Amino acid sequence: MIQFGLIGASQIAQFGVIPAIRAQADARVLSVFSSHPERGKAYAETCQIPKVFNSLDELLADPEIQAVYISTTNELHHAQTLKAARAGKHILCEKPLAMSLAQGREMVQVCQEAGVVLATNHHLRNAGTLRKIRELIQTGAVGKPIAARVFHAVYLREDLQSWRINKPQAGGGVVLDIVVHDVDLLRFLLNAEPIEVTSFSQHFGMGENVEDGSMAVFRFDNGLLAQVHTAFTVRYAGNGIEIHGTEGSIIAKGALHQSSTGEVLLRNAQGEQVIETESADLHAGGVRRFLDAIQGKGMPAATGEDGLRSMAAALACLESARMGCKQAIII
Ligand code: NDP
């Protein structure tokens, strides 16, 4: 039985990852750390978590926990990961992994040195629809991929309109929130790395000192160009991803959610075919791969290195918009 301590009394833990841990036969949520004593207590009661700590050091000193899930705001991930690794705990960390490349590199290195697993919660990698698209690409269904388009503009729910829209120092803004997922998804689907980006950002009334819309074009090391549209301000766009290759195109609609939904269509010289996909719990899939990795069976769905690479692309996207010119993506 692997027992988890939660670092951060967050919504994503409550509605995504706690149920995902509880869906596993060999894992349990034992404790939670919150920096707000009263809220932490109420959260532990609501989520039925046996132990609550207001000191991270105390949670990490508990020999009963082997793993932590970090879902605090983004500026805290770095220091909390280093502490947890040095305490010998395996770490499932939320995206973006950190706020800078130097921090991300240090997280990966310290976890390696401590001999603990570092995973990044890029949940989309566990979606049945998206895994099917990856399989189609890998088995040559579209030939050589030429271009991709990601549509991921949403209207940010009111209960999420806090640090995401007004706290740049916490990693607010749509790029570190959504573009980082989209780049990670493209890396996963294409088995290729983004090497440069050019982007524009938008301030359409929701973001205070952070962008609330972004359009970016990434060039990948296999020559593919990917266009990525993200926003907090667009109510009715829906979401989707398209992969266009020499022999065919894959068009997926409604596939970029917290749950495994959406339709996948393959279009080629034979016509159009609706592709069957399996539904899966995205967070449960990520937790399962993390637990397996702890037990020496394979790799996490997204490793610390994946978190670092996808964050590097998102940071370059921000820098491109700020500088008004293309940016190389450097790890
Ligand atoms: P929340 O805003 O719910 O929580 C973040 C932190 O804010 C908590 O750790 C908590 O601090 C504090 N907090 C929460 N609610 C309140 C409140 N009512 N009053 C005061 N403070 C509060 O964050 P999210 O769940 O939206 O996101 C957390 C992390 O997870 C981020 O890194 C985000 O990018 C990532 N995320 C990932 C998703 C995915 O699909 N992979 C989806 C959504 C988020 P404390 O713990 O000290 O009490």
Coordinates of C-alpha atoms and ligand atoms in Angstrom, one line a residue:
M1 CA 0.0 0.0 0.0
I2 CA 1.5 3.3 -1.0
Q3 CA 0.3 6.2 1.2
F4 CA 0.1 9.7 -0.2
G5 CA 0.5 13.0 1.5
L6 CA -1.2 15.8 -0.4
I7 CA 0.8 19.1 -0.6
G8 CA -1.9 21.7 -1.3
A9 CA -5.6 21.7 -0.4
S10 CA -6.6 22.4 -4.0
Q11 CA -9.7 21.9 -6.2
I12 CA -7.8 19.6 -8.6
A13 CA -6.8 17.3 -5.7
Q14 CA -10.4 17.2 -4.4
F15 CA -12.2 16.6 -7.7
G16 CA -9.5 14.9 -9.8
V17 CA -6.6 13.3 -8.0
I18 CA -8.0 12.2 -4.6
P19 CA -10.7 10.1 -6.4
A20 CA -7.9 8.8 -8.8
I21 CA -5.8 7.6 -5.8
R22 CA -8.8 6.1 -4.2
A23 CA -9.6 4.2 -7.4
Q24 CA -6.3 2.2 -6.9
A25 CA -6.3 -0.9 -4.8
D26 CA -2.7 -0.3 -3.7
A27 CA -2.8 3.4 -2.7
R28 CA -4.4 5.6 0.0
V29 CA -4.6 9.3 0.9
L30 CA -3.2 9.6 4.4
S31 CA -2.6 13.3 4.9
V32 CA -2.9 16.9 3.6
F33 CA -0.8 20.0 4.1
S34 CA -2.4 23.4 3.9
S35 CA -0.9 26.7 4.8
H36 CA -4.3 27.8 6.1
P37 CA -5.1 25.9 9.3
E38 CA -8.9 26.4 9.3
R39 CA -9.3 25.7 5.6
G40 CA -7.0 22.7 5.8
K41 CA -9.1 21.2 8.6
A42 CA -12.3 21.8 6.8
Y43 CA -10.8 20.3 3.6
A44 CA -9.5 17.2 5.4
E45 CA -13.0 16.7 6.8
T46 CA -14.8 17.2 3.5
C47 CA -12.4 14.9 1.7
Q48 CA -12.1 12.4 4.6
I49 CA -8.4 12.6 4.9
P50 CA -7.1 11.2 8.2
K51 CA -4.3 13.6 9.0
V52 CA -3.9 17.3 8.4
F53 CA -0.7 19.3 8.7
N54 CA 0.0 23.0 8.7
S55 CA 3.7 22.4 8.4
L56 CA 5.2 20.8 5.3
D57 CA 8.2 19.6 7.3
E58 CA 5.9 17.7 9.6
L59 CA 4.0 16.1 6.7
L60 CA 7.3 15.1 5.1
A61 CA 8.7 13.7 8.4
D62 CA 5.8 11.2 8.6
P63 CA 7.4 7.8 7.8
E64 CA 4.0 6.4 6.8
I65 CA 3.9 8.3 3.5
Q66 CA 5.9 7.2 0.6
A67 CA 4.5 9.6 -2.0
V68 CA 3.3 13.2 -2.3
Y69 CA 1.0 14.9 -4.8
I70 CA 1.9 18.6 -5.2
S71 CA -1.0 20.8 -6.3
T72 CA -0.3 24.1 -4.8
T73 CA 0.0 27.3 -6.9
N74 CA 2.8 27.1 -9.4
E75 CA 5.5 29.2 -7.7
L76 CA 5.5 26.7 -4.8
H77 CA 6.1 23.5 -6.8
H78 CA 9.9 23.9 -7.0
A79 CA 10.8 24.4 -3.3
Q80 CA 8.2 21.8 -2.2
T81 CA 9.5 19.2 -4.7
L82 CA 13.1 19.7 -3.5
K83 CA 12.0 19.2 0.2
A84 CA 9.9 16.2 -0.6
A85 CA 12.7 14.6 -2.7
R86 CA 15.2 15.2 0.1
A87 CA 12.8 13.6 2.5
G88 CA 12.8 10.5 0.2
K89 CA 9.2 10.8 -1.0
H90 CA 8.2 10.0 -4.6
I91 CA 6.5 13.0 -6.2
L92 CA 3.6 13.5 -8.6
C93 CA 3.7 17.3 -9.3
E94 CA 1.2 19.4 -11.1
K95 CA 2.0 21.4 -14.2
P96 CA 3.6 23.7 -15.0
L97 CA 6.4 21.9 -13.2
A98 CA 7.9 25.3 -12.0
M99 CA 8.3 28.9 -12.9
S100 CA 11.7 28.8 -14.6
L101 CA 14.0 26.5 -16.5
A102 CA 16.6 26.6 -13.8
Q103 CA 14.0 25.5 -11.2
G104 CA 12.7 22.7 -13.4
R105 CA 16.2 21.4 -14.1
E106 CA 17.0 21.4 -10.4
M107 CA 13.8 19.5 -9.6
V108 CA 14.7 16.8 -12.1
Q109 CA 18.3 16.6 -10.9
V110 CA 17.5 16.5 -7.2
C111 CA 14.9 13.8 -7.6
Q112 CA 17.4 11.7 -9.6
E113 CA 20.0 12.2 -7.0
A114 CA 17.5 11.3 -4.2
G115 CA 16.4 8.2 -6.2
V116 CA 12.7 9.2 -6.1
V117 CA 10.3 9.2 -9.0
L118 CA 9.2 12.6 -10.3
A119 CA 6.1 12.6 -12.4
T120 CA 4.2 15.6 -13.9
N121 CA 0.4 15.5 -14.0
H122 CA -0.1 16.1 -17.7
H123 CA -3.4 14.2 -17.6
L124 CA -4.3 14.4 -21.3
R125 CA -1.7 11.7 -22.0
N126 CA -4.1 9.2 -20.3
A127 CA -7.2 10.0 -22.4
G128 CA -8.4 7.0 -24.5
T129 CA -9.1 9.3 -27.5
L130 CA -5.7 10.9 -27.4
R131 CA -3.9 7.6 -26.9
K132 CA -5.7 6.3 -29.9
I133 CA -4.6 9.2 -32.0
R134 CA -1.0 8.5 -30.9
E135 CA -1.4 4.9 -32.0
L136 CA -2.8 6.0 -35.4
I137 CA 0.1 8.3 -36.0
Q138 CA 2.7 5.7 -34.9
T139 CA 1.2 3.1 -37.2
G140 CA 1.3 5.4 -40.2
A141 CA -2.4 6.3 -40.6
V142 CA -1.6 9.8 -41.6
G143 CA 1.8 9.2 -43.2
K144 CA 4.3 11.8 -42.3
P145 CA 2.8 14.4 -40.0
I146 CA 3.1 17.9 -41.6
A147 CA 1.0 20.2 -39.4
A148 CA -1.2 20.2 -36.3
R149 CA -3.8 22.6 -34.9
V150 CA -4.9 22.7 -31.3
F151 CA -8.1 24.6 -30.3
H152 CA -8.2 25.0 -26.6
A153 CA -9.9 28.3 -25.9
V154 CA -12.3 28.1 -22.9
Y155 CA -14.3 30.4 -20.7
L156 CA -12.6 30.1 -17.3
R157 CA -15.1 29.0 -14.7
E158 CA -15.8 31.6 -12.1
D159 CA -14.5 29.5 -9.3
L160 CA -11.1 29.3 -11.1
Q161 CA -10.9 33.0 -11.7
S162 CA -8.5 33.7 -8.8
W163 CA -4.7 33.4 -9.0
R164 CA -5.0 32.2 -12.6
I165 CA -6.1 35.7 -13.7
N166 CA -4.5 38.1 -11.2
K167 CA -1.3 36.6 -9.9
P168 CA 1.6 36.5 -12.4
Q169 CA 4.0 35.6 -9.6
A170 CA 2.0 32.4 -9.0
G171 CA 2.2 31.4 -12.7
G172 CA -1.2 32.8 -13.6
G173 CA -2.1 33.3 -17.3
V174 CA -3.4 31.1 -20.0
V175 CA 0.1 30.1 -21.3
L176 CA 1.3 28.4 -18.2
D177 CA -2.2 27.0 -17.5
I178 CA -3.2 25.6 -20.9
V179 CA -0.5 26.0 -23.6
V180 CA 1.8 23.9 -21.4
H181 CA -0.7 21.0 -21.6
D182 CA -1.1 21.4 -25.4
V183 CA 2.6 21.3 -26.1
D184 CA 3.0 18.3 -23.9
L185 CA 0.2 16.6 -25.8
L186 CA 1.8 17.4 -29.1
R187 CA 5.1 16.0 -27.9
F188 CA 3.3 12.9 -26.7
L189 CA 1.3 12.4 -29.9
L190 CA 4.1 13.2 -32.4
N191 CA 7.1 11.8 -30.5
A192 CA 8.9 15.0 -31.5
E193 CA 10.2 18.0 -29.7
P194 CA 9.3 21.7 -30.3
I195 CA 12.4 23.7 -31.2
E196 CA 11.1 27.3 -31.7
V197 CA 7.9 29.3 -31.2
T198 CA 6.4 32.6 -32.3
S199 CA 3.4 33.8 -30.4
F200 CA 1.0 36.7 -29.7
S201 CA -0.8 37.1 -26.4
Q202 CA -4.0 38.9 -25.7
H203 CA -5.5 40.8 -22.8
F204 CA -9.3 40.8 -23.3
G205 CA -10.6 41.9 -20.0
M206 CA -10.3 38.9 -17.7
G207 CA -6.5 38.7 -17.0
E208 CA -5.1 41.3 -14.7
N209 CA -1.4 41.6 -15.5
V210 CA -1.5 38.2 -17.2
E211 CA -2.5 37.2 -20.7
D212 CA -6.0 35.7 -21.1
G213 CA -5.5 34.6 -24.7
S214 CA -2.7 33.3 -26.8
M215 CA -2.1 32.2 -30.4
A216 CA 1.2 30.5 -31.0
V217 CA 3.0 28.6 -33.8
F218 CA 5.6 25.9 -32.8
R219 CA 8.1 24.3 -35.1
F220 CA 9.0 20.8 -34.1
D221 CA 12.3 18.9 -34.8
N222 CA 10.5 16.7 -37.4
G223 CA 9.6 19.8 -39.4
L224 CA 6.0 19.9 -38.3
L225 CA 4.3 23.2 -37.6
A226 CA 1.7 23.4 -34.9
Q227 CA -0.8 26.2 -34.3
V228 CA -2.1 26.5 -30.7
H229 CA -5.0 28.7 -29.7
T230 CA -5.8 29.1 -26.0
A231 CA -7.9 31.5 -24.0
F232 CA -9.8 32.0 -20.8
T233 CA -12.3 34.3 -22.5
V234 CA -14.0 32.4 -25.3
R235 CA -17.3 30.8 -24.4
Y236 CA -18.4 28.7 -27.3
A237 CA -15.4 27.6 -29.3
G238 CA -15.3 23.9 -28.1
N239 CA -12.0 22.2 -28.2
G240 CA -10.1 19.9 -30.5
I241 CA -6.9 18.8 -32.1
E242 CA -6.1 18.1 -35.8
I243 CA -3.1 16.3 -37.1
H244 CA -2.5 16.6 -40.9
G245 CA -0.1 14.3 -42.7
T246 CA 1.0 13.2 -46.2
E247 CA -1.6 10.3 -46.3
G248 CA -4.4 11.5 -44.1
S249 CA -5.8 13.8 -41.4
I250 CA -7.0 13.1 -37.9
I251 CA -9.7 15.4 -36.6
A252 CA -10.6 15.2 -32.9
K253 CA -13.4 17.3 -31.4
G254 CA -14.1 17.7 -27.7
A255 CA -11.1 15.7 -26.7
L256 CA -9.3 18.1 -24.4
H257 CA -11.2 17.8 -21.2
Q258 CA -10.7 16.5 -17.7
S259 CA -12.6 13.4 -18.7
S260 CA -11.9 11.1 -21.6
T261 CA -14.5 12.3 -24.2
G262 CA -14.6 13.4 -27.8
E263 CA -14.9 12.1 -31.3
V264 CA -12.0 11.1 -33.5
L265 CA -12.3 11.1 -37.3
L266 CA -9.7 9.8 -39.8
R267 CA -9.9 11.3 -43.3
N268 CA -7.9 9.9 -46.2
A269 CA -8.1 8.8 -49.8
Q270 CA -10.7 6.1 -48.7
G271 CA -13.0 8.7 -47.2
E272 CA -13.9 9.4 -43.6
Q273 CA -13.9 6.9 -40.8
V274 CA -15.1 7.4 -37.2
I275 CA -12.5 5.9 -34.9
E276 CA -13.6 3.9 -31.9
T277 CA -11.9 5.0 -28.7
E278 CA -12.0 3.7 -25.1
S279 CA -13.0 5.9 -22.3
A280 CA -10.6 6.2 -19.3
D281 CA -10.3 8.2 -16.2
L282 CA -7.4 10.5 -17.0
H283 CA -6.2 11.2 -13.5
A284 CA -6.5 7.6 -12.5
G285 CA -4.4 6.6 -15.5
G286 CA -1.7 9.0 -14.4
V287 CA -1.8 7.9 -10.8
R288 CA -1.6 4.2 -11.9
R289 CA 1.5 4.8 -14.0
F290 CA 3.1 6.8 -11.2
L291 CA 2.5 4.0 -8.7
D292 CA 3.9 1.4 -11.2
A293 CA 7.0 3.6 -11.7
I294 CA 7.5 3.7 -7.9
Q295 CA 7.3 -0.1 -7.9
G296 CA 9.9 -0.3 -10.7
K297 CA 7.4 -1.1 -13.4
G298 CA 7.9 1.4 -16.3
M299 CA 7.9 5.1 -16.4
P300 CA 5.3 7.7 -15.3
A301 CA 2.9 8.8 -18.1
A302 CA 4.7 12.1 -18.0
T303 CA 8.1 12.2 -16.3
G304 CA 9.8 15.2 -14.6
E305 CA 11.8 15.6 -17.8
D306 CA 8.5 15.8 -19.8
G307 CA 7.3 18.4 -17.4
L308 CA 10.5 20.4 -17.9
R309 CA 10.4 20.2 -21.7
S310 CA 6.7 21.2 -21.9
M311 CA 7.3 24.0 -19.5
A312 CA 10.3 25.2 -21.5
A313 CA 8.1 25.5 -24.6
A314 CA 5.4 27.4 -22.6
L315 CA 8.0 29.8 -21.2
A316 CA 9.4 30.4 -24.7
C317 CA 5.9 31.1 -25.9
L318 CA 5.5 33.7 -23.2
E319 CA 8.9 35.2 -24.1
S320 CA 8.1 35.3 -27.8
A321 CA 4.9 37.4 -27.1
R322 CA 6.8 39.7 -24.7
M323 CA 9.7 40.3 -27.1
G324 CA 7.7 40.3 -30.3
C325 CA 9.9 37.8 -32.1
K326 CA 10.5 34.1 -32.3
Q327 CA 12.2 32.2 -29.5
A328 CA 14.3 29.1 -29.5
I329 CA 13.1 26.5 -27.1
I330 CA 16.0 25.5 -24.9
I331 CA 16.0 22.9 -22.1
Ligands
NDP1 P1 -6.7 26.0 -6.2 O1 -6.8 27.4 -6.4 O2 -7.9 25.1 -5.9 O3 -5.6 25.7 -5.0 C1 -4.3 26.2 -5.1 C2 -3.9 26.6 -3.7 O4 -4.6 27.8 -3.3 C3 -4.1 25.6 -2.6 O5 -3.0 24.8 -2.4 C4 -4.5 26.4 -1.4 O6 -3.5 26.6 -0.5 C5 -5.0 27.7 -1.9 N1 -6.5 27.8 -1.9 C6 -7.4 27.0 -2.5 N2 -8.6 27.5 -2.2 C7 -8.5 28.6 -1.5 C8 -9.4 29.5 -0.9 N3 -10.7 29.3 -1.0 N4 -8.9 30.5 -0.1 C9 -7.6 30.6 0.0 N5 -6.7 29.8 -0.5 C10 -7.1 28.8 -1.2 O7 -5.8 25.4 -7.4 P2 -6.2 24.4 -8.6 O8 -6.7 23.1 -8.1 O9 -7.0 25.1 -9.6 O10 -4.7 24.2 -9.2 C11 -3.6 23.7 -8.4 C12 -2.5 23.3 -9.3 O11 -2.9 22.2 -10.1 C13 -1.9 24.3 -10.2 O12 -0.5 24.1 -10.3 C14 -2.6 24.1 -11.5 O13 -1.8 24.5 -12.6 C15 -2.7 22.6 -11.5 N6 -3.9 22.1 -12.2 C16 -3.8 21.0 -13.0 C17 -4.8 20.4 -13.7 C18 -4.6 19.2 -14.5 O14 -5.5 18.7 -15.2 N7 -3.4 18.6 -14.6 C19 -6.2 21.0 -13.6 C20 -6.3 22.1 -12.7 C21 -5.2 22.6 -12.0 P3 -3.2 25.7 0.8 O15 -2.9 24.3 0.2 O16 -2.0 26.3 1.4 O17 -4.4 25.7 1.6

